[in-house]
Amino acid sequence: MKYPKLFEEGCIGTMRLKNRVVMTAMGCSLAEPSGVPGEKMIRYYEERAKGGVGLIITEITRIDDETGVGTPCQLSVTDEKVIPQLTLLADTLHAYDTKLVVQLHHPGNQTPSRLIGGKQIVSASDVTCSVIGEKPRPLTTQEVEAMVKKFIKGAYLAKAAGCDGVELHAAHGYLLNQFLSPHTNHRTDKYGGNFFNRMRFLTEIIKGIQFTLGPKFPILVRIDGNEYIPDGLTKEDCIDIARYLESLGIAALNVSCGTYESGYTIVEPAALPEGWKQDLARDIKKNVKIPVIAVNTIKHPAFAEQLLENGVCDFVGTARAQLADPEWTNKAMAGEDVMIRKCIGCMECFRILNLGRALECTVNPVLGHEYRYGEERQKKDGAGRTVAVIGGGPAGMQASLTLAQRGFTVHLFEKADHLGGTANLAAIPPHKELLAEFVETQKAEIEKAGVIVHLNTPGSVKAVQEIGAEAVFDAIGGDPICPKLPGVEKALTAEHVLAGEKLNGKKIVIVGGGVTGLETAEWLSTDNEVTVVEMLDKVGGSLYKASLAMLEKELEKNKAVIRTGTMLAEIKDDRVIVKNAKTRFREEIPCDTVILAMGVRTNSALETELKAAGIRTILVGDAEKPGQIRDALQAAFRKAFVYE
């Protein structure tokens, strides 16, 4: 076996796990509005159990309906009505020898009041979370005592439903963490002050669960290894907490880090590498004897194996890795690393979740829709019928894969001598290496599926007719937007530059502050003087705030200048003329090269030719509507999924 440590059996309390892979808790907002797990949530978790995970820890699970709501469609253990469906979830996962732990949660001051009917949010003290921006009221002593009982009831309901344990979420700045941390706990009653008083809330919950359910029912606690905020919990504080919790008889510790206020340390964008925080778990593991689970931005099975070999943790927490590919574990066991769709760290999952929607993923178009697009619902009715796909970028490869899996004979035409399209260029800026790996995975997928690939072959009416295709999926992408302005012929596009076209000098103006413009600016600003010009009031509008923050940090470090509310007016040989988007005041910026990163527009030429020839044409990706890779992959998958 390629990864013997990863697939070694292990124990957490009375739970015997078939391997060391844990799907740690992530909010998914897939429960029914009532809080029970319905078909959406059960199918979501079932796919990961089917994919080989040893232990699944549910999303944040509500224990208090009045002040403890985390997402609009959040799993809940506040009422006995959840037991039948929660039992069904547990039974479903147990069929795959996967254990189920329910994570008990209260957000405290890290929830907006709109989620709790406009009532004032609560916390240990009246400390405002700067990200939420709403001042909480401190829970009274009696309310804290009542909250202890709610956590205990949640554990009781989880056990009654046949779940294998519970996890108390005492990390990430949520309510239990707010009592532990001196940053948020300024109380003067028995729940505030010294270390033991700050631990009292969590202690009473643990002791209450043990008394109610017996000492053998596994209790896990998720803790921070460092809060990374001023006057918050340090690494040393967290080690003390870990040792104290072990003395209470808990089954395991699940180590993470950060709070909402620590920014990108809590959920890391692509710029933070695998294992950047492994010292946190390692140092805690050195100080306790109970098992340690740890998340470490794991993308690759080889890295997970290395963490286990080096004694960083006893179980590896794979979070977004399981969103990107529910078969991550089985593929790792088979040694098929290249077939794993690895999380690219784009943070689209969290951006979408923060909009109040269920989870979605850039590289996994099925995520959150397993109940609609699961393999069991996929028709295998291709019967060898021939379909052409034109354009070998991510959307074209996804359409080809889905059609081939349905039994169609698929011919993929690509005008270049390689597949991947503009994704190959998008993978060039810093920290985008995983996008290049995704392209390699797609290549391996379509090869395994039997897609017939024609490189150096532009798709055309003649080519389609020669193979006898009944339809064409047009995935040729779009063309870079080039405004009709004086001197625009002097400009390069971001695609030109990323492809290696030579710059005229060191002073560069990039027009467009979207993803492409900012990432190109980051790439070039290490060796050049870069100014980004954006007509809107802010840059990176489509980026998750943590990803944008890291990009802006790098650009600031490299002394790049960002000019918002500024429009391109004219390009000269040695300068560019811009104007204020509101006042229209014009000014000059000296520069040697102007790079256009203003997005793309659809190219309808091929569609027109195909339809004129009477060939059925289905548009996907930028050929239909310009957007992000996630949009393109979803459209390609869904249209290929329902094609008849």
XYZ file of C-alpha atoms in Angstrom:
644
model
C 0.000 0.000 0.000
C 1.280 3.433 -0.972
C 0.196 5.159 2.252
C 0.334 2.631 5.126
C 0.045 5.204 7.931
C -2.983 6.853 6.375
C -4.830 3.555 6.119
C -3.896 2.143 9.473
C -6.799 1.462 11.839
C -7.090 3.686 14.887
C -9.218 4.384 17.951
C -10.789 7.506 19.389
C -12.205 6.513 22.745
C -14.543 3.591 22.080
C -14.705 4.355 18.349
C -12.648 2.046 16.153
C -11.849 3.768 12.857
C -10.891 1.960 9.654
C -8.302 4.601 8.702
C -6.770 7.885 9.789
C -8.798 10.106 7.444
C -11.269 12.435 9.148
C -13.666 14.737 7.339
C -13.688 17.631 9.774
C -16.687 19.886 10.294
C -17.623 22.456 7.664
C -20.822 24.456 7.486
C -22.769 23.243 4.469
C -26.286 24.651 5.050
C -27.826 21.534 3.486
C -30.233 20.641 6.293
C -33.943 21.219 5.940
C -35.216 24.599 7.234
C -36.466 22.732 10.321
C -32.893 21.652 11.109
C -33.320 17.953 10.350
C -31.007 16.220 7.857
C -33.011 15.569 4.701
C -32.048 14.004 1.397
C -29.685 16.850 0.464
C -27.542 16.504 3.565
C -27.668 12.725 3.766
C -26.548 12.318 0.144
C -23.782 14.893 0.691
C -22.321 12.992 3.614
C -22.994 9.605 2.048
C -20.794 10.446 -0.932
C -17.861 11.103 1.430
C -18.524 7.899 3.381
C -18.763 5.981 0.131
C -15.489 7.672 -0.791
C -13.707 5.942 2.091
C -13.528 8.450 4.986
C -13.066 6.801 8.387
C -14.814 9.494 10.454
C -17.171 12.287 9.462
C -17.796 15.192 11.824
C -20.972 17.032 10.904
C -21.224 20.677 10.103
C -21.741 23.146 12.959
C -24.864 21.791 14.663
C -27.181 24.140 16.513
C -27.943 23.535 20.194
C -29.905 26.776 20.735
C -32.618 28.099 18.435
C -32.890 31.494 20.114
C -29.358 32.874 19.859
C -27.277 30.089 18.318
C -28.095 30.067 14.601
C -25.035 29.743 12.357
C -26.498 29.329 8.856
C -30.017 29.502 7.384
C -30.325 25.726 6.842
C -28.213 24.401 9.690
C -28.307 20.955 11.273
C -29.974 21.139 14.683
C -30.137 19.022 17.852
C -32.528 21.153 19.857
C -35.601 18.933 19.636
C -36.467 15.222 19.598
C -37.971 15.674 16.131
C -34.446 15.406 14.679
C -33.917 11.829 15.917
C -35.550 9.846 13.056
C -33.680 11.636 10.268
C -30.441 11.878 12.235
C -30.728 8.118 12.772
C -31.121 7.683 9.027
C -27.956 9.735 8.474
C -26.016 7.658 11.004
C -27.279 4.370 9.560
C -26.412 5.498 6.044
C -22.798 6.266 6.976
C -22.422 3.166 9.122
C -23.196 1.015 6.069
C -19.816 2.163 4.732
C -18.049 1.542 8.084
C -17.760 5.302 8.546
C -18.278 6.731 12.031
C -20.372 9.849 12.645
C -19.676 12.549 15.239
C -22.038 15.520 15.686
C -20.324 18.854 16.255
C -22.207 20.895 18.883
C -21.940 24.609 18.236
C -22.998 28.102 19.215
C -21.610 31.083 17.260
C -21.843 33.652 20.056
C -20.848 37.078 18.734
C -19.861 35.619 15.367
C -23.375 35.530 13.947
C -25.396 38.432 12.514
C -28.620 39.323 14.286
C -30.586 38.772 11.064
C -30.139 35.019 11.584
C -31.824 35.163 15.002
C -34.800 37.310 14.136
C -33.153 40.646 14.805
C -32.466 39.957 18.482
C -29.200 41.157 19.971
C -26.466 38.570 19.652
C -24.810 37.124 22.761
C -21.311 36.359 23.982
C -19.218 35.906 27.115
C -18.832 39.702 27.327
C -19.843 42.750 25.297
C -16.837 42.487 22.962
C -17.760 43.109 19.331
C -16.395 40.834 16.612
C -14.991 43.319 14.098
C -16.021 41.105 11.185
C -19.687 40.917 12.236
C -19.740 44.481 13.579
C -22.589 44.001 16.051
C -22.211 44.526 19.785
C -23.331 41.472 21.776
C -24.826 41.380 25.220
C -23.119 39.208 27.842
C -25.010 36.066 28.827
C -26.116 36.178 32.434
C -24.815 33.557 34.853
C -28.209 31.848 34.751
C -28.224 31.892 30.940
C -24.791 30.252 30.838
C -26.028 27.545 33.196
C -29.039 27.015 30.926
C -26.758 26.895 27.880
C -24.770 24.084 29.512
C -27.968 22.024 29.607
C -28.626 22.745 25.929
C -25.237 21.340 24.956
C -25.928 18.260 27.089
C -29.333 17.802 25.466
C -27.727 18.048 22.017
C -25.318 15.264 22.958
C -28.205 13.174 24.301
C -30.130 13.515 21.025
C -27.031 12.621 19.007
C -26.497 9.446 21.014
C -30.208 8.575 20.856
C -29.975 8.769 17.061
C -27.097 6.284 16.997
C -24.284 8.739 16.358
C -20.853 7.647 17.563
C -19.855 10.723 19.539
C -20.011 14.496 19.765
C -17.495 17.257 19.250
C -17.658 20.511 21.203
C -16.637 23.414 18.986
C -14.399 25.479 21.259
C -12.305 27.031 18.492
C -12.556 29.645 15.732
C -13.881 32.382 17.988
C -17.280 30.768 18.599
C -19.099 30.922 21.936
C -17.160 28.253 23.841
C -13.939 29.809 22.580
C -15.217 33.241 23.637
C -15.322 31.996 27.223
C -11.834 30.482 26.979
C -10.148 33.524 25.453
C -9.069 36.592 27.449
C -9.825 38.604 24.300
C -13.561 38.057 24.716
C -14.011 36.956 28.338
C -14.066 39.971 30.655
C -16.567 38.442 33.073
C -16.437 38.857 36.836
C -18.711 35.936 37.801
C -17.708 32.287 38.176
C -17.261 31.983 34.383
C -14.606 34.688 34.117
C -11.237 35.685 35.474
C -8.576 33.032 36.002
C -7.855 30.041 33.776
C -10.125 27.617 35.622
C -13.045 30.028 35.672
C -12.693 30.645 31.935
C -12.681 26.858 31.466
C -15.748 26.375 33.688
C -18.425 26.644 30.947
C -16.728 23.980 28.817
C -15.941 21.863 31.888
C -19.569 21.795 33.013
C -20.679 20.730 29.531
C -18.154 17.879 29.420
C -18.957 16.686 32.939
C -22.699 16.962 32.222
C -22.434 14.845 29.066
C -20.328 12.258 30.881
C -22.830 12.079 33.759
C -25.838 11.848 31.412
C -24.472 9.512 28.733
C -21.781 7.645 30.606
C -17.994 7.994 30.539
C -17.535 5.820 27.463
C -19.506 7.997 25.040
C -16.763 9.774 23.044
C -16.465 13.523 23.499
C -14.097 15.338 21.155
C -13.181 18.992 21.576
C -12.107 21.249 18.754
C -9.616 23.825 19.994
C -7.375 26.466 18.537
C -3.627 25.989 18.614
C -3.296 29.781 18.430
C -5.885 32.533 17.992
C -3.509 34.872 16.124
C -5.196 37.986 17.537
C -3.984 40.587 20.062
C -4.716 39.571 23.671
C -6.084 36.261 22.424
C -4.991 32.716 23.193
C -1.329 32.041 22.432
C 0.186 28.698 21.523
C 1.237 28.207 25.143
C -2.291 28.984 26.378
C -3.723 26.420 23.970
C -1.315 23.740 25.174
C -2.512 24.405 28.742
C -6.123 24.068 27.562
C -5.317 20.791 25.800
C -3.688 19.297 28.892
C -6.580 20.395 31.100
C -9.178 18.927 28.718
C -7.302 15.628 28.686
C -7.575 15.544 32.476
C -11.370 15.746 32.127
C -11.428 12.442 30.233
C -12.279 13.565 26.715
C -11.591 11.153 23.845
C -9.642 13.378 21.448
C -8.582 16.900 20.528
C -9.186 18.405 17.116
C -6.647 21.180 16.542
C -7.262 24.154 14.266
C -6.520 27.869 14.694
C -7.770 31.406 14.314
C -11.019 33.337 14.674
C -13.064 35.443 12.293
C -10.879 38.386 13.313
C -7.605 36.649 12.462
C -8.588 36.686 8.802
C -7.054 34.135 6.475
C -5.587 31.980 9.260
C -8.997 30.469 10.039
C -9.782 29.168 6.521
C -6.760 29.475 4.311
C -6.699 30.634 0.686
C -4.249 29.173 -1.812
C -1.367 31.427 -0.745
C -0.904 29.471 2.506
C 0.819 26.148 1.785
C 0.044 22.684 3.075
C 1.207 22.261 6.642
C 1.919 25.928 7.346
C 0.514 25.505 10.890
C 1.624 21.950 11.669
C 3.683 23.129 14.633
C 0.450 23.873 16.511
C -0.793 20.288 16.440
C 2.688 18.843 16.936
C 3.268 20.842 20.109
C -0.116 19.899 21.536
C 0.426 16.230 20.674
C 3.736 16.315 22.570
C 1.850 17.380 25.696
C -1.078 14.939 25.705
C -1.608 11.197 25.394
C -5.086 11.234 23.835
C -5.406 11.218 20.018
C -4.946 14.479 18.142
C -6.814 15.255 14.931
C -5.472 18.231 13.004
C -6.328 20.182 9.893
C -3.299 21.325 7.916
C -4.618 22.595 4.568
C -4.126 19.074 3.222
C -4.415 18.651 -0.540
C -2.270 15.583 -1.273
C -2.331 12.109 0.308
C 1.474 12.084 0.318
C 1.514 15.129 2.554
C -1.091 13.606 4.865
C 1.087 10.502 5.153
C 4.083 12.691 5.962
C 2.216 14.406 8.805
C 1.450 11.037 10.363
C 5.001 9.776 9.883
C 6.416 12.912 11.513
C 4.162 12.656 14.540
C 2.309 15.894 13.867
C -1.058 14.259 14.571
C -2.757 10.884 14.976
C -5.557 11.530 12.470
C -5.503 13.902 9.494
C -8.342 16.347 9.096
C -9.300 16.630 5.431
C -11.864 19.360 5.069
C -12.092 21.144 1.710
C -10.233 18.207 0.171
C -13.440 16.226 0.723
C -15.530 18.949 -0.897
C -13.383 19.003 -4.004
C -13.368 15.219 -4.379
C -15.549 12.905 -2.264
C -13.435 9.990 -3.529
C -10.220 11.528 -2.137
C -9.751 8.672 0.348
C -10.461 5.779 -2.005
C -8.231 7.265 -4.698
C -5.457 7.719 -2.150
C -5.828 4.099 -1.079
C -5.561 3.001 -4.716
C -2.495 5.201 -5.216
C -4.299 7.173 -7.921
C -3.147 10.598 -6.773
C -3.396 12.179 -10.217
C -7.104 11.272 -10.345
C -7.881 13.306 -7.219
C -9.531 16.653 -7.897
C -7.597 18.689 -5.379
C -8.913 21.787 -3.658
C -7.332 24.797 -5.382
C -7.848 27.142 -2.424
C -10.003 29.589 -4.355
C -12.453 29.951 -1.423
C -15.537 29.861 -3.648
C -17.120 27.395 -1.216
C -17.062 29.967 1.585
C -17.998 32.882 -0.645
C -21.106 31.016 -1.789
C -21.958 29.862 1.746
C -21.722 33.451 3.011
C -24.376 34.430 0.483
C -26.810 32.192 2.362
C -26.619 29.412 -0.218
C -25.532 25.803 0.175
C -21.927 24.857 -0.538
C -20.547 24.843 -4.070
C -17.044 24.145 -5.367
C -15.030 25.331 -8.341
C -13.606 21.926 -9.251
C -16.566 19.771 -8.143
C -19.789 20.755 -9.927
C -21.760 18.132 -7.982
C -21.038 19.540 -4.500
C -24.239 20.457 -2.699
C -26.292 18.814 -5.443
C -25.502 15.147 -4.815
C -29.216 14.450 -4.414
C -29.806 15.692 -7.986
C -26.618 14.799 -9.827
C -25.287 11.763 -7.984
C -23.931 8.882 -10.020
C -27.039 6.801 -9.346
C -29.127 9.454 -11.137
C -26.859 9.656 -14.161
C -28.426 8.100 -17.231
C -26.202 5.592 -19.056
C -28.029 6.044 -22.334
C -25.284 7.255 -24.661
C -25.281 3.899 -26.478
C -22.179 4.867 -28.448
C -23.836 7.867 -30.125
C -21.236 10.378 -31.310
C -21.006 13.853 -29.813
C -18.339 16.482 -30.491
C -16.907 18.908 -27.967
C -14.991 21.886 -29.320
C -12.549 23.541 -26.944
C -10.202 21.697 -24.591
C -10.327 23.997 -21.586
C -11.818 22.947 -18.225
C -15.419 23.322 -19.459
C -14.769 21.300 -22.611
C -13.007 18.549 -20.685
C -15.802 18.428 -18.089
C -18.484 18.137 -20.766
C -16.426 15.428 -22.501
C -15.983 13.460 -19.278
C -19.660 13.571 -18.312
C -20.810 12.561 -21.790
C -18.291 9.708 -21.958
C -19.399 8.450 -18.537
C -22.918 8.307 -19.919
C -21.795 6.061 -22.768
C -21.449 8.529 -25.644
C -18.567 8.375 -28.101
C -16.947 11.749 -27.507
C -14.549 13.572 -29.825
C -12.798 16.557 -28.243
C -11.296 19.105 -30.649
C -8.607 21.542 -29.475
C -6.813 23.981 -31.785
C -3.671 24.117 -29.583
C -1.149 21.327 -29.108
C -2.235 20.853 -25.477
C -5.369 20.788 -23.343
C -6.283 23.184 -20.555
C -7.051 26.375 -22.452
C -6.630 29.603 -20.501
C -6.477 27.632 -17.253
C -2.848 26.951 -18.159
C -2.219 30.691 -18.121
C -4.274 31.256 -14.981
C -1.998 28.747 -13.231
C 1.128 30.871 -13.816
C 0.742 33.604 -11.126
C 1.956 32.835 -7.596
C 0.127 30.183 -5.563
C -1.896 28.896 -8.532
C 0.007 25.621 -8.960
C -3.012 23.566 -7.909
C -4.928 24.850 -10.913
C -2.261 23.303 -13.119
C -2.709 20.045 -11.194
C -6.441 20.241 -11.831
C -5.809 20.412 -15.564
C -3.613 17.314 -15.309
C -6.376 15.531 -13.394
C -8.915 16.411 -16.065
C -6.585 15.061 -18.753
C -6.260 11.791 -16.844
C -10.024 11.606 -16.341
C -10.945 11.983 -19.990
C -8.221 9.555 -21.049
C -9.574 6.944 -18.631
C -13.129 7.627 -19.844
C -12.125 6.975 -23.465
C -12.580 10.475 -24.887
C -11.012 10.767 -28.352
C -8.830 13.887 -28.331
C -7.873 15.787 -31.488
C -5.075 18.286 -30.732
C -3.923 20.911 -33.245
C -7.404 20.591 -34.729
C -9.761 23.561 -34.647
C -13.347 22.457 -34.403
C -15.279 23.146 -37.579
C -18.456 22.195 -39.382
C -16.429 19.874 -41.621
C -14.689 18.136 -38.708
C -17.994 17.591 -36.925
C -19.672 16.239 -40.043
C -16.769 13.869 -40.783
C -17.182 12.068 -37.464
C -20.970 11.987 -37.779
C -21.637 13.873 -34.539
C -25.289 14.340 -33.633
C -24.506 17.474 -31.608
C -21.713 19.822 -30.618
C -20.848 21.208 -27.201
C -19.282 24.590 -27.975
C -16.673 25.319 -25.276
C -14.304 27.546 -27.231
C -14.234 30.200 -24.517
C -14.351 33.944 -25.056
C -12.182 36.724 -26.417
C -10.403 39.311 -24.220
C -12.264 42.612 -24.066
C -10.360 45.387 -25.839
C -12.148 48.757 -25.668
C -12.223 50.991 -28.722
C -10.017 53.768 -27.382
C -7.157 55.750 -28.910
C -3.900 53.797 -28.813
C -5.444 50.539 -27.600
C -3.500 48.666 -30.284
C -0.370 49.403 -28.238
C -1.680 47.339 -25.304
C -1.126 43.703 -24.518
C -3.715 41.447 -22.938
C -3.079 39.596 -19.692
C -3.240 36.375 -21.698
C -0.410 37.614 -23.959
C 1.771 38.466 -20.986
C 1.108 35.243 -19.096
C 1.896 33.334 -22.282
C 5.353 34.921 -22.319
C 5.081 37.993 -24.540
C 7.892 40.415 -23.725
C 7.209 43.633 -21.827
C 8.489 46.969 -23.142
C 9.876 48.138 -19.791
C 9.518 48.119 -16.038
C 6.651 50.608 -15.645
C 3.395 48.729 -16.135
C -0.252 49.754 -15.975
C -2.801 46.961 -15.706
C -6.343 47.931 -16.659
C -8.827 45.851 -14.698
C -8.877 44.977 -11.009
C -10.634 41.633 -11.212
C -9.090 38.247 -10.473
C -6.954 38.159 -13.606
C -5.718 41.730 -13.241
C -4.782 41.364 -9.581
C -3.068 38.002 -9.994
C -1.143 39.265 -13.009
C -0.156 42.318 -10.975
C 1.083 40.133 -8.125
C 3.139 38.064 -10.559
C 4.722 41.096 -12.245
C 5.135 43.392 -9.244
C 8.101 41.495 -7.811
C 10.306 42.866 -10.604
C 8.359 45.830 -11.996
C 6.572 49.043 -11.019
C 2.913 48.115 -11.329
C -0.223 50.253 -11.203
C -3.670 48.645 -11.330
C -6.482 50.789 -12.726
C -10.069 49.789 -11.879
C -13.199 51.750 -12.778
C -15.242 50.397 -9.836
C -14.880 51.600 -6.248
C -13.088 48.410 -5.188
C -11.026 45.649 -6.724
C -11.506 41.885 -6.573
C -15.278 42.000 -6.337
C -15.659 38.293 -7.164
C -12.977 37.145 -4.709
C -13.589 35.828 -1.195
C -12.414 38.435 1.288
C -9.592 36.266 2.692
C -8.198 35.633 -0.784
C -8.447 39.327 -1.635
C -6.763 40.302 1.628
C -3.753 38.114 0.888
C -3.503 39.432 -2.668
C -3.644 43.036 -1.477
C -1.036 42.259 1.180
C 1.368 40.922 -1.440
C 0.728 43.851 -3.778
C 1.353 46.303 -0.948
C 4.583 44.494 -0.042
C 5.708 44.765 -3.664
C 4.770 48.480 -3.719
C 2.133 48.032 -6.401
C -0.369 50.898 -6.669
C -4.137 50.300 -6.922
C -6.257 53.103 -8.425
C -10.006 52.532 -8.029
C -12.722 54.706 -9.553
C -10.393 55.257 -12.502
C -11.062 54.587 -16.194
C -8.763 54.115 -19.154
C -9.099 56.959 -21.688
C -6.112 56.754 -24.057
C -2.784 54.950 -24.475
C 0.335 56.858 -25.570
C 3.821 55.507 -26.299
C 5.210 56.371 -22.878
C 2.144 57.044 -20.757
C -1.504 56.263 -20.300
C -4.341 58.772 -19.937
C -6.924 57.903 -17.309
C -9.973 59.712 -15.995
C -11.876 59.731 -12.741
C -15.008 57.593 -13.112
C -17.155 60.251 -11.399
C -15.618 63.643 -12.129
C -14.099 62.672 -15.523
C -10.950 64.558 -14.486
C -8.081 63.351 -16.701
C -4.481 62.678 -15.684
C -1.433 60.878 -17.006
C 0.433 57.849 -15.639
C 3.924 57.248 -17.088
C 4.298 53.652 -18.273
C 6.141 51.393 -20.707
C 3.490 48.683 -21.101
C -0.302 48.642 -20.772
C -1.921 45.300 -20.007
C -5.646 44.810 -20.496
C -7.380 42.532 -17.983
C -10.946 43.665 -18.513
C -12.575 40.267 -18.798
C -13.832 38.385 -21.824
C -16.765 38.544 -24.191
C -18.419 35.613 -25.915
C -17.319 34.565 -29.383
C -20.374 33.461 -31.357
C -18.691 32.820 -34.723
C -18.528 29.024 -34.358
C -22.066 28.819 -33.012
C -23.337 30.741 -36.051
C -21.532 28.411 -38.468
C -22.732 25.248 -36.751
C -26.334 26.344 -36.578
C -26.268 27.467 -40.207
C -25.212 23.916 -41.080
C -28.153 22.537 -39.112
C -26.003 21.066 -36.346
C -27.417 21.007 -32.840
C -25.199 23.234 -30.675
C -24.987 23.465 -26.882
C -23.021 26.384 -25.443
C -20.976 25.975 -22.253
C -18.521 28.147 -20.345
C -17.480 31.524 -21.713
C -18.925 30.569 -25.091
C -22.312 30.987 -23.447
C -21.671 33.538 -20.725
C -18.386 34.892 -19.330
C -17.733 33.867 -15.738
C -15.433 32.048 -13.346
C -14.161 28.482 -13.775
C -16.837 27.321 -11.338
C -19.582 28.711 -13.569
C -18.078 27.082 -16.640
C -17.654 23.652 -15.053
C -21.150 23.671 -13.588
C -22.736 24.567 -16.914
C -20.668 21.972 -18.775
C -21.476 19.223 -16.281
C -25.180 19.955 -15.997
C -25.822 20.338 -19.693
C -23.921 17.132 -20.434
C -25.743 15.402 -17.568
C -29.222 16.153 -18.967
C -28.361 15.973 -22.688
C -30.726 13.754 -24.679
